[in-house]
XYZ file of C-alpha atoms in Angstrom:
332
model
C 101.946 118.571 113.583
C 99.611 118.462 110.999
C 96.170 120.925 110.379
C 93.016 119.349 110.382
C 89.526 120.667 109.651
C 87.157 117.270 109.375
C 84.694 119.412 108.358
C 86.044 119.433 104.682
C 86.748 116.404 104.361
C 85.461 114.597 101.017
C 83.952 110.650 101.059
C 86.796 109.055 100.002
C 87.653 105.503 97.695
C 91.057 104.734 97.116
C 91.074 102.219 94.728
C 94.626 99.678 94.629
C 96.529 99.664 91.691
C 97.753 96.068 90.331
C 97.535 93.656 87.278
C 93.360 94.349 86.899
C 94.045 98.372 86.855
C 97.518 98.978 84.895
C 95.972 100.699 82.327
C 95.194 104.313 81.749
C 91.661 103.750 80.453
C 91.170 101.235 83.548
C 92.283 104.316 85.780
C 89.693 106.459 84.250
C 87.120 103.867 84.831
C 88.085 103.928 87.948
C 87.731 107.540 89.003
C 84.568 107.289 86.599
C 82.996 104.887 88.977
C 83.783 107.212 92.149
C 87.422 106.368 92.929
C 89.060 109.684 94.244
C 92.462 108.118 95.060
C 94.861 105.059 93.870
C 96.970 102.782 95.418
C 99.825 101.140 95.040
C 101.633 98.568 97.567
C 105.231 99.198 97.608
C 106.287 96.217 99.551
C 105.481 93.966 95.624
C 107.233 96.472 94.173
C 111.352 96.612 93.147
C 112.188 100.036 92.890
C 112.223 99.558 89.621
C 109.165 98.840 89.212
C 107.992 101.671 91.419
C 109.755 103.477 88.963
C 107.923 102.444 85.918
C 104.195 102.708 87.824
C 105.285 106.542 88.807
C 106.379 107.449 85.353
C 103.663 105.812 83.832
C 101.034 107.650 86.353
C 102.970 111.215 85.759
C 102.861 111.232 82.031
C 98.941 110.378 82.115
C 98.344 112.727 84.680
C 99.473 115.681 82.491
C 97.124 114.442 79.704
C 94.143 113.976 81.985
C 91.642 116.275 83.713
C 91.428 114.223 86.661
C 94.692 114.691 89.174
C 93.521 112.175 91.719
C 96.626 111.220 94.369
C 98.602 108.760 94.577
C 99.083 106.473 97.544
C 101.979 104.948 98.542
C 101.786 101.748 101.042
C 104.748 101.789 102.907
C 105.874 98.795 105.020
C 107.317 100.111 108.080
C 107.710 97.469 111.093
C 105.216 94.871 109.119
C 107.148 91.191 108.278
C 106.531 90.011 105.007
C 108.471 86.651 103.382
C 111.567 86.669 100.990
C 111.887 85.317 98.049
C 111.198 81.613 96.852
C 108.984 79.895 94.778
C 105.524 79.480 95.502
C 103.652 76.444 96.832
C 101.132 74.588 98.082
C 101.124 74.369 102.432
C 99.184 71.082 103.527
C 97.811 70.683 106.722
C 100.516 68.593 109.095
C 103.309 69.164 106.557
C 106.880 70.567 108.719
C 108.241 73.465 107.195
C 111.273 75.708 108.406
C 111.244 79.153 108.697
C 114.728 80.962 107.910
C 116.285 84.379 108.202
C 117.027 85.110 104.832
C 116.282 87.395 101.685
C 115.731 84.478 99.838
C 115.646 80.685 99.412
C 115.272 77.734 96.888
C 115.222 75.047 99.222
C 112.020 72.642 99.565
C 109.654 73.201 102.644
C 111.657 76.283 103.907
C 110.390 79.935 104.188
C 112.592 82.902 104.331
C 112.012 85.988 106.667
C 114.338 88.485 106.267
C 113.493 89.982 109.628
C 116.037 88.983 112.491
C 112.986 90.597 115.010
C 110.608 87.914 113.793
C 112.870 85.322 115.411
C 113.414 87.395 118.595
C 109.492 87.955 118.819
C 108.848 84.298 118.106
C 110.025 83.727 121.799
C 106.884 85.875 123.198
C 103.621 84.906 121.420
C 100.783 82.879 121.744
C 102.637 79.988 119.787
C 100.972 80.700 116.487
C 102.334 81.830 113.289
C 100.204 83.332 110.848
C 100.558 84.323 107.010
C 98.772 86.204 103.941
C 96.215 87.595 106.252
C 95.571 84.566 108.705
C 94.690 82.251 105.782
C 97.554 79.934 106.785
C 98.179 79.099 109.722
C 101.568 77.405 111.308
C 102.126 76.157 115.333
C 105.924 76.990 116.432
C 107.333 73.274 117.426
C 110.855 74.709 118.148
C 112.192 78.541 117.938
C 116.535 78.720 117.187
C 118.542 82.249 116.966
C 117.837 82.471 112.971
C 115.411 79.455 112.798
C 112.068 77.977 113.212
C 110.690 74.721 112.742
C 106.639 74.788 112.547
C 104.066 72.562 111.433
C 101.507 73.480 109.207
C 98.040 73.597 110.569
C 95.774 75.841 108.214
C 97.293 75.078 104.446
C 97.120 76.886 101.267
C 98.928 78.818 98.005
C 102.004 80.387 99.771
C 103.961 83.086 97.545
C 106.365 85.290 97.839
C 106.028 89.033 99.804
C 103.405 87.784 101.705
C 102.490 89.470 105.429
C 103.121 87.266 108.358
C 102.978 87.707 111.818
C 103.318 86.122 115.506
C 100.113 85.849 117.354
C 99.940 88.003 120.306
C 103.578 89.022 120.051
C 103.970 92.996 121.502
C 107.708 92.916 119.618
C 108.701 94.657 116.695
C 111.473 96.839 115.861
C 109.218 100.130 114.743
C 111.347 101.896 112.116
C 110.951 102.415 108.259
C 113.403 99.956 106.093
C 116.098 101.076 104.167
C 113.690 100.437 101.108
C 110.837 102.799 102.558
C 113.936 105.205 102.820
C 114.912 104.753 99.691
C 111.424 104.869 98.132
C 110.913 108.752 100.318
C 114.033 110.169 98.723
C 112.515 108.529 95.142
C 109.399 110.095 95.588
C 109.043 113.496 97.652
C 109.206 115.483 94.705
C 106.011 114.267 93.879
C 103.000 116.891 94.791
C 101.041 114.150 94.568
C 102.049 111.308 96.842
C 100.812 110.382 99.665
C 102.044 107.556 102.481
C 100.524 104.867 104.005
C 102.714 104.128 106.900
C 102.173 100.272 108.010
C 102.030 98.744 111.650
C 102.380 101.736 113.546
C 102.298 101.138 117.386
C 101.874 104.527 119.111
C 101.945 108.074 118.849
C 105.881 108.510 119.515
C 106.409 106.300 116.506
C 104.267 107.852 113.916
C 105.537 111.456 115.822
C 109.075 110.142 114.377
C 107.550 109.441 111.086
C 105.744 113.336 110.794
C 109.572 114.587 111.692
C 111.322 112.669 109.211
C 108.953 112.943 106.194
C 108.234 116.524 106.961
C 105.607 118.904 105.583
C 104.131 119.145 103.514
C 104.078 115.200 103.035
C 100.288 113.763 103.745
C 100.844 110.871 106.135
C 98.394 108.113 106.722
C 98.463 105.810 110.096
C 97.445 102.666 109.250
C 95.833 100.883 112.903
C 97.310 97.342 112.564
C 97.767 96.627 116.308
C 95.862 96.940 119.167
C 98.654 99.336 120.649
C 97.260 101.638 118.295
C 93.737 101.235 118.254
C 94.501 102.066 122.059
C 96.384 105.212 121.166
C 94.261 105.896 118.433
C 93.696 109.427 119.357
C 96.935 110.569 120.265
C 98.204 108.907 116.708
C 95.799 111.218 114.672
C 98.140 114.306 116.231
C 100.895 113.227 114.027
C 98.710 112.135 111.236
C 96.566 113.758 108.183
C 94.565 110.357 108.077
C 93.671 106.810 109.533
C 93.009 103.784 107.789
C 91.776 100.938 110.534
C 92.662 97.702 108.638
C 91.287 94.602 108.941
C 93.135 92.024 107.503
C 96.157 92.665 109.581
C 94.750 93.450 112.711
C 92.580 90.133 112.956
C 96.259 88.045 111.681
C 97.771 90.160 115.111
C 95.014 89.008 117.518
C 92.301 86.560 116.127
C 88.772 87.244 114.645
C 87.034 87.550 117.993
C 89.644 90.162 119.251
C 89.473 92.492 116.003
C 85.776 92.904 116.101
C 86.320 93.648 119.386
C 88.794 96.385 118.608
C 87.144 97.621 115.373
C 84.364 98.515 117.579
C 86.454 100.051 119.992
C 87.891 102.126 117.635
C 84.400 102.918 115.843
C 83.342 104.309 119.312
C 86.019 106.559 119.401
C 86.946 107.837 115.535
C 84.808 111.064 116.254
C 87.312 112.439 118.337
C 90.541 111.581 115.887
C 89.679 114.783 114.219
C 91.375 113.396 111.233
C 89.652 110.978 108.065
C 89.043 107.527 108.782
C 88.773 104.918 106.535
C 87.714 101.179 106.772
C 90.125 98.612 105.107
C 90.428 95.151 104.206
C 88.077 93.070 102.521
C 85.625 95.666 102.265
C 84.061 94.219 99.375
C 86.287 90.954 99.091
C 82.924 89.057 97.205
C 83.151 91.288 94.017
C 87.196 90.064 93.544
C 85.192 87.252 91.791
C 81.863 88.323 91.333
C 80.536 91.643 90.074
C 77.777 92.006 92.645
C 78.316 92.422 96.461
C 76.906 90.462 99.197
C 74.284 92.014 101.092
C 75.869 92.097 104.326
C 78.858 93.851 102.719
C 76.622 96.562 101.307
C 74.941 96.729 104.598
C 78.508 96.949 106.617
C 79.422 100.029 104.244
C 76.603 101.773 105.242
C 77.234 101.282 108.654
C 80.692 102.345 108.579
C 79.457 105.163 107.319
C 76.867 105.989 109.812
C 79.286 105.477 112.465
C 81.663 108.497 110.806
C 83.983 106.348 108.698
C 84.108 108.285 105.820
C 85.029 106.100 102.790
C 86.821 102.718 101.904
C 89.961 101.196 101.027
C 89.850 98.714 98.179
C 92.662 96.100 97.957
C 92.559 92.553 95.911
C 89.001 94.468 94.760
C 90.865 96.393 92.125
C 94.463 95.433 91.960
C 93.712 91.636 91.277
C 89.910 91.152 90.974
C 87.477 90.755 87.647
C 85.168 93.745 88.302
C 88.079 96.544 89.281
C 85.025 99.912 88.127
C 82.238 97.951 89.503
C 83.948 97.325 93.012
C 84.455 101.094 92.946
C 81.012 102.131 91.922
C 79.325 99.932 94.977
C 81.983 101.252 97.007
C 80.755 105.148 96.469
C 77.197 104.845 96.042
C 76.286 106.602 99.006
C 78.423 109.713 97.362
């Protein structure tokens, strides 16, 4: 079980590393700005290309004075789509859902998760995808099949999260490509994992034993299952991260306020970090100056004992990467 001693702990920005931060120079404007950790989001990531980002980030860490760490997102129990080109959902349109790796045929989606299509048959009804921004209503569930209509459209693309509303299954285990990506990486002194979807304490207890020390391990709180276990969690855990994005795509907008305030009452007692996630400043991915209510939601966060901020599409895809950071850390 891991040692804690909240007392120490630093305020914390871990920026996301992408196509807007690739760069060494970016990565110094980064920690410039107040970033003390990066990113990076295994799940868009071959091996390969894990590969390349990790040699890349060990050969300009030896040259630099800054030796910030490195976080790696792993995917655990979370669904995410296969392969296939991307497209255009429009409201009404019938599209079917497949298990597969990968497809090329028109109006069809793969999931390469035979538990999605078990789930499917206990949820609200309602199929959700790239953070509840499109939105699909189950017309008939098969074995390794689902026809749904569209209902919410938008750009669909490949690797994107999707989820069953109000579905309590999922088969909570690391993939064969988190495995992989643990044996790739443990070497490392300065990795750190981001363990997705957890759903209780026993399963993030399973985690701690097969990582091992001294591997930092982060809970992310995607479910309410977890939010309810919250406590116990942090025994198994050097950090939380309560995020957003997935946990209103699990149970609606209404029902994650609800729970980020139930876990805001409690975070005191994790005795571990906790940071806020998802969308934290999602206005300055296209502009370089916050809204006010964001700026006034970080500070509350951090009154209530959060004590720093995840950035996502903020610095991995957004036009102000330094400046994101540097609103993000200005009550340093």
């Amino acid at each position: 079980m891991p040692d804690h001693d909240k007392t120490t702990v630093n305020y914390e920005i871990v920026a996301t590393l992408g196509p807007s931060s690739a760069t060494p120079s970016m990565w110094q404007a980064l920690l410039a700005a107040g970033a003390s950790a990066f990113r990076l989001n295994t799940s868009h990531l071959s091996l390969q290309q894990l590969e390349q980002w990790l040699d890349k980030i060990a050969h300009w860490r030896l040259s630099s004075d800054s030796k910030p760490a490195l976080v790696l997102d792993l995917q655990g129990s979370k669904w995410r789509l296969g392969q296939f080109a991307p497209s255009k959902l429009t409201p009404g349109q019938r599209v079917e859902l497949v298990c597969a790796t990968a497809t090329d045929r028109p109006n069809v989606l793969p999931v390469p998760h035979p538990d999605f299509f078990r789930a499917a048959l206990e949820c609200s009804g309602e199929i959700v995808l790239s953070d509840a921004k499109l939105g699909l209503a189950i017309e008939q569930v098969g074995a390794d099949s689902i026809q749904a209509r569209v209902t919410r459209g938008g750009e669909i693309s490949p690797k994107k999260g999707i989820t069953l509303v109000l579905s309590e299954y999922r088969k909570e285990a690391l993939s064969e490509n988190d495995q992989q990506i643990l044996k790739q990486t443990q070497h490392l002194d300065f990795i750190r994992y981001a363990i997705s979807y957890v759903k209780d304490s026993a399963e993030m207890s399973r985690y701690q034993a097969l990582v091992g020390k001294p591997a930092y391990l982060i809970a992310k709180l995607e479910r309410q299952s977890a939010i309810d276990q919250a406590i116990e969690i942090a025994r198994w855990a050097d950090e939380l991260w309560l995020c957003r994005g997935d946990l209103g795509a699990e149970l609606g907008n209404k029902a994650m306020a609800q729970a980020v305030r139930q876990f805001s009452n409690l975070l005191h007692a994790a005795n571990v970090p906790a940071l806020m996630a998802g969308q934290a400043l999602e206005h300055m991915t296209l502009h370089p100056t916050p809204t006010r209510s964001e700026v006034c939601y970080l500070y509350d966060c951090l009154i209530k004992g959060y004590c720093g901020f995840v950035l996502s599409d903020e610095t991995a895809v957004g036009q102000y990467p330094a400046a994101s950071c540097q609103i993000a850390a200005m009550y340093k």
